[in-house]
Amino acid sequence: MSLLVTGTIALDTVETPHGTAESVLGGSSVYFSLAASCFTDVRLVGIVGDDFDRALLDPLRVRNIDTRGIEIRADSKTFRWRARYTGSMNDAETIDTQLNVLGEKAPQIPPEFLDSEYIFLANAPPATQLDFAKRFPGACLIVCDTMNLWIETEPDALKQTLAAVHGLVLNENEARLLTECQNLITAGRRILEMGPRFVVIKKGEHGSLLVSHEDLFVLPAYPTEKTIDPTGCGDTFAGGMMGYLASRGELTPAALRSAMARGSVVASFVIESFSIDALARINRDDIEQRLKTLRQMSVYE
Amino acid sequence: MSLLVTGTIALDTVETPHGTAESVLGGSSVYFSLAASCFTDVRLVGIVGDDFDRALLDPLRVRNIDTRGIEIRADSKTFRWRARYTGSMNDAETIDTQLNVLGEKAPQIPPEFLDSEYIFLANAPPATQLDFAKRFPGACLIVCDTMNLWIETEPDALKQTLAAVHGLVLNENEARLLTECQNLITAGRRILEMGPRFVVIKKGEHGSLLVSHEDLFVLPAYPTEKTIDPTGCGDTFAGGMMGYLASRGELTPAALRSAMARGSVVASFVIESFSIDALARINRDDIEQRLKTLRQMSVYE
């Protein structure tokens, strides 16, 4: 089924203990769509400035990602993010954010995208997410992400958005902040009361957790020794998950579990390189192979 | 096979968001032996002062734990620990430690215990652990725990101890501190170079990790919404693990995985009450039942 993502397209500068990547391709919709494209056709809605080198999108086109929803806005500049990872590299320290074109009006959804059945609203102001959600009244599945900033500054708008979506993907600290609840399962249940049918709580190297009315699922992360750059991990997880769900076309608890496992494994590739380098190279076979290894590493009698 | 534990017997005062428990039974060897007694016969070597109410040990005797190795030292006082848990309750904040009898000479191992085949050396000064380890030259399996204090203040003694044991159980922060390595798998491999054949890294609510020369195993924790008091969780984990291993009498990678799963599940009961209340009530059937639930909560296609 058709999968649409709206989110950022960024030029990232990232410093890690392994080096620095300068002005490389990043952004939530980029990581998401590359991950999802391992499973299904993806439509991307995003916006860049006229400083953006279109050749950067070649890896997306190679994967048949429909980039007709990327607006190149004249007299605007592309969103830029500079960050540093240290220590356990679980959290990025933002050094500089230049919103640029993201501070202007949101991109348009091409009319030919309006029949999309699976929708992912990457992190954005909740009111913007809600506007997008309303454009897809007949969608099978609308899932959103959010972040600390909106939980703290736009709690009412965020609650309206959560009431309008079917699923929420967020990290453990965001789940705790949103619910004022330390226990993640309890936090998940509180989020269900806000509207979504399911919530996926990402815990980085510690795996992830699914809470829904029908299910509770715990998944360890694929253990990797090679952490070069965690940027985009969460969006990649969501992309793998949504891409798999759209390819499967059903929303049973078993399908959600399988989808999270794929998302988690795709994310384990992303951290092994800067930017999208590793992600652009893998295919579905690589994912299934690593999933098999993860299963072997977590089975017990 | 016979399992012996040496460790502390404590009177704990613990404050959590759920209330305060005053001068209740605690200590590493107490939690360990109760957990292990679900699987096998346990011999306990520890020490208390003459202020200790012997009736506190009744729950251990009910479980056939051999308490002949508990010395009640005249003119000494029992070890006391006061701590507080807040927030996510992952870490205790120690408010007061009264070493008392623990600051004196170590307890004696009864001669009839010297044929023990499985040995657990709970957290103690590394030199004390090494002395104990040397008393069991023919043991099938000697495993120890340690803590930040010894990693920082007794690194050389700790390295001697690690060279003399077969396994190490420690938490993720301790593993990082010991190896100066953030990635836990790499940290595990570095610890193997120090001597042990395997290392189990505990991650609290996030589960645990086994690194050995033959195996890499990731295990999510049993997800629980009821966290009353995490005290003793790590020692309970070790007790369930070692008790299962001693009952099985083999040390294959598969046996180690099964043992960790039991340890993890037993620990999930401990946090549901203050002190040993929940732990003293459960039996092997309760553990297997919860293990079955954990398996159902972590399976995917």
XYZ file of C-alpha atoms in Angstrom, chain B:
301
model
C 25.044 -29.522 42.646
C 26.030 -27.616 45.777
C 25.925 -23.837 45.567
C 27.658 -21.557 48.050
C 27.314 -17.792 48.350
C 29.376 -15.368 50.407
C 28.053 -11.854 50.802
C 26.418 -9.371 53.096
C 23.540 -9.748 55.489
C 22.130 -6.288 56.143
C 19.533 -4.287 57.945
C 18.285 -1.926 55.263
C 16.268 1.244 55.565
C 14.905 2.113 52.156
C 12.880 5.127 51.055
C 11.023 4.962 47.763
C 8.112 6.943 46.291
C 5.928 4.124 47.671
C 6.985 4.443 51.319
C 9.788 3.590 53.684
C 10.899 0.225 55.016
C 12.807 0.534 58.332
C 15.597 -1.868 59.306
C 14.358 -4.713 57.156
C 16.321 -7.790 56.138
C 18.583 -7.228 53.162
C 22.093 -7.895 51.942
C 23.490 -9.534 48.838
C 23.738 -13.073 50.224
C 20.147 -12.951 51.501
C 18.622 -11.959 48.159
C 20.951 -14.303 46.303
C 20.232 -17.351 48.435
C 16.463 -16.919 48.427
C 16.474 -16.630 44.630
C 18.834 -19.582 44.191
C 16.815 -21.712 46.615
C 14.001 -21.816 44.039
C 16.309 -24.108 42.037
C 18.819 -25.832 44.301
C 20.229 -26.240 47.819
C 22.136 -23.187 48.953
C 24.866 -22.671 51.523
C 25.240 -19.161 52.889
C 28.430 -17.698 54.365
C 27.958 -14.329 56.026
C 28.274 -12.426 59.241
C 26.032 -10.386 61.548
C 26.422 -8.674 64.902
C 24.878 -9.775 68.164
C 22.182 -7.145 67.647
C 20.723 -9.303 64.879
C 17.310 -10.866 65.462
C 17.772 -14.496 64.407
C 14.062 -14.817 63.639
C 14.723 -12.640 60.567
C 16.390 -15.680 59.032
C 13.284 -17.857 59.297
C 12.304 -17.261 55.633
C 15.719 -18.616 54.636
C 15.373 -21.720 56.795
C 11.913 -22.376 55.369
C 13.630 -22.601 51.983
C 16.211 -25.076 53.313
C 19.046 -22.600 52.925
C 21.959 -23.898 54.996
C 22.668 -21.045 57.418
C 25.433 -22.783 59.364
C 27.882 -20.457 57.652
C 26.287 -17.367 59.226
C 28.499 -16.176 62.050
C 26.876 -14.150 64.821
C 29.815 -12.191 66.152
C 29.739 -11.098 69.785
C 30.284 -7.414 70.555
C 29.731 -6.478 66.930
C 26.874 -4.841 65.106
C 25.165 -5.844 61.894
C 25.891 -3.990 58.647
C 23.320 -1.237 58.046
C 22.498 0.586 54.810
C 20.102 3.477 54.307
C 19.160 4.563 50.811
C 16.624 6.452 48.749
C 15.198 5.786 45.298
C 13.629 8.594 43.269
C 12.665 9.252 39.660
C 13.076 6.218 37.439
C 14.362 4.330 40.521
C 17.220 2.868 38.514
C 19.877 3.952 41.000
C 19.889 4.062 44.782
C 21.194 7.160 46.517
C 23.042 5.937 49.606
C 22.226 8.109 52.612
C 24.180 6.214 55.245
C 26.388 3.131 55.452
C 27.391 1.589 58.780
C 29.862 -1.159 57.917
C 30.013 -2.395 61.519
C 30.910 -6.106 61.460
C 31.775 -5.918 57.751
C 34.731 -3.722 58.699
C 36.196 -6.587 60.738
C 37.671 -9.887 59.598
C 35.723 -11.928 57.084
C 33.554 -14.872 58.147
C 34.938 -18.419 58.163
C 33.810 -21.008 55.638
C 32.569 -24.085 57.540
C 34.739 -27.104 56.623
C 31.641 -29.024 55.517
C 31.028 -26.330 52.858
C 34.447 -26.712 51.220
C 33.185 -29.312 48.730
C 30.821 -26.741 47.137
C 30.953 -26.865 43.337
C 29.208 -23.616 42.411
C 30.444 -20.483 44.165
C 29.125 -16.919 44.071
C 31.236 -14.156 45.558
C 28.893 -11.226 46.058
C 30.284 -7.717 46.035
C 33.140 -7.391 48.563
C 36.719 -6.075 48.593
C 38.488 -7.893 45.742
C 41.182 -9.290 48.061
C 38.483 -10.869 50.234
C 36.845 -12.336 47.146
C 40.193 -13.747 46.006
C 40.806 -15.344 49.405
C 37.433 -17.056 49.165
C 37.996 -18.135 45.566
C 41.279 -19.817 46.526
C 39.448 -22.017 49.008
C 37.630 -23.752 46.164
C 40.336 -24.886 43.736
C 38.160 -27.679 42.364
C 34.937 -25.706 41.909
C 33.028 -26.129 38.642
C 32.101 -22.464 38.551
C 33.180 -19.410 40.519
C 31.361 -16.175 39.684
C 31.794 -12.776 41.315
C 30.142 -9.381 41.400
C 31.915 -6.074 42.053
C 31.127 -2.361 42.354
C 32.327 1.103 41.349
C 34.171 1.571 44.645
C 36.551 -1.353 44.019
C 36.963 -0.555 40.331
C 38.165 2.908 41.339
C 40.098 2.185 44.539
C 41.383 -1.394 44.124
C 41.935 -1.873 40.373
C 44.962 -4.142 40.753
C 43.397 -6.381 43.381
C 40.246 -6.558 41.264
C 42.255 -7.679 38.244
C 43.797 -10.479 40.314
C 40.323 -11.562 41.377
C 39.005 -11.458 37.819
C 41.903 -13.647 36.720
C 40.843 -16.216 39.329
C 37.097 -16.488 38.606
C 35.154 -18.031 35.748
C 32.391 -15.459 35.469
C 31.604 -11.847 36.324
C 28.178 -10.305 36.884
C 28.040 -6.505 36.992
C 25.865 -3.627 35.887
C 26.307 -1.526 32.763
C 27.867 1.478 34.488
C 30.359 -0.748 36.268
C 31.235 -2.465 32.985
C 31.882 0.914 31.364
C 33.959 2.112 34.310
C 36.007 -1.081 34.469
C 36.875 -1.056 30.764
C 36.727 2.681 29.964
C 34.612 1.597 27.052
C 31.111 2.900 26.282
C 29.902 0.126 24.001
C 28.733 -2.705 26.225
C 29.629 -5.524 23.853
C 33.150 -4.184 23.459
C 33.267 -3.691 27.244
C 32.235 -7.324 27.662
C 34.987 -8.499 25.322
C 37.594 -6.465 27.213
C 36.470 -8.105 30.458
C 36.955 -11.540 28.882
C 40.578 -10.531 28.267
C 40.906 -10.003 32.038
C 40.206 -13.661 32.736
C 36.534 -14.605 33.085
C 35.045 -17.025 30.564
C 31.832 -15.057 30.542
C 30.449 -11.736 31.690
C 26.839 -10.866 32.366
C 26.035 -7.152 32.104
C 22.832 -6.154 33.897
C 20.883 -3.172 32.545
C 18.032 -3.001 35.074
C 14.698 -2.362 33.365
C 16.467 -2.707 30.002
C 17.430 -6.343 30.456
C 20.824 -7.980 30.320
C 23.611 -9.056 28.031
C 25.882 -12.113 28.022
C 29.305 -11.952 26.413
C 31.474 -15.068 26.305
C 34.044 -16.510 23.926
C 31.318 -18.698 22.421
C 28.231 -16.543 22.677
C 26.527 -13.157 22.593
C 23.047 -13.116 24.120
C 20.597 -10.247 24.625
C 17.642 -10.567 26.976
C 14.903 -8.001 27.603
C 13.715 -7.584 31.186
C 10.267 -8.773 32.174
C 8.207 -5.580 31.860
C 6.526 -4.700 35.110
C 4.432 -1.720 36.116
C 4.855 -2.324 39.830
C 8.214 -1.033 41.032
C 8.057 -0.756 44.804
C 11.714 -1.238 45.762
C 14.559 -2.299 43.454
C 16.911 -3.210 46.337
C 18.495 -6.620 45.859
C 17.533 -6.935 42.216
C 21.064 -7.575 40.980
C 21.837 -10.173 43.636
C 18.498 -11.839 42.995
C 19.336 -12.007 39.296
C 22.669 -13.651 40.138
C 20.953 -16.013 42.579
C 18.378 -17.175 40.057
C 21.086 -17.588 37.445
C 23.527 -19.505 39.640
C 20.787 -21.569 41.280
C 19.531 -22.674 37.882
C 23.054 -23.465 36.658
C 23.814 -25.531 39.772
C 20.540 -27.428 39.358
C 21.318 -28.152 35.717
C 24.933 -29.096 36.299
C 26.211 -28.015 32.891
C 27.824 -24.840 31.602
C 26.963 -24.792 27.908
C 26.015 -21.498 26.207
C 22.402 -22.723 26.123
C 22.452 -23.403 29.873
C 23.878 -19.934 30.550
C 21.121 -18.336 28.456
C 18.423 -20.286 30.280
C 20.004 -19.377 33.598
C 20.049 -15.654 32.799
C 16.396 -15.791 31.774
C 15.513 -17.337 35.150
C 17.622 -14.798 37.013
C 15.983 -11.926 35.173
C 12.494 -13.178 35.903
C 13.168 -13.812 39.607
C 14.472 -10.241 39.858
C 11.188 -8.986 38.397
C 9.402 -10.319 41.469
C 11.790 -8.680 43.949
C 11.042 -5.144 42.837
C 7.334 -5.669 43.534
C 7.778 -5.441 47.323
C 10.058 -4.067 50.005
C 12.845 -6.318 51.291
C 12.436 -10.048 50.617
C 8.648 -10.108 50.948
C 7.842 -11.087 47.370
C 10.960 -13.213 46.920
C 10.199 -15.363 49.954
C 6.749 -16.190 48.581
C 7.557 -17.398 45.060
C 8.481 -20.859 43.863
C 9.858 -22.339 40.679
C 6.389 -22.628 39.135
C 5.846 -18.881 39.529
C 9.156 -18.281 37.792
C 8.421 -20.613 34.878
C 4.969 -19.074 34.486
C 6.393 -15.556 34.251
C 9.105 -16.778 31.914
C 6.395 -18.132 29.629
C 4.719 -14.714 29.693
C 8.023 -12.971 28.911
C 8.527 -15.298 25.951
C 5.052 -14.456 24.668
C 5.785 -10.746 25.109
C 8.987 -10.892 23.106
C 8.224 -13.246 20.234
C 7.852 -12.001 16.646
C 7.839 -13.344 13.129
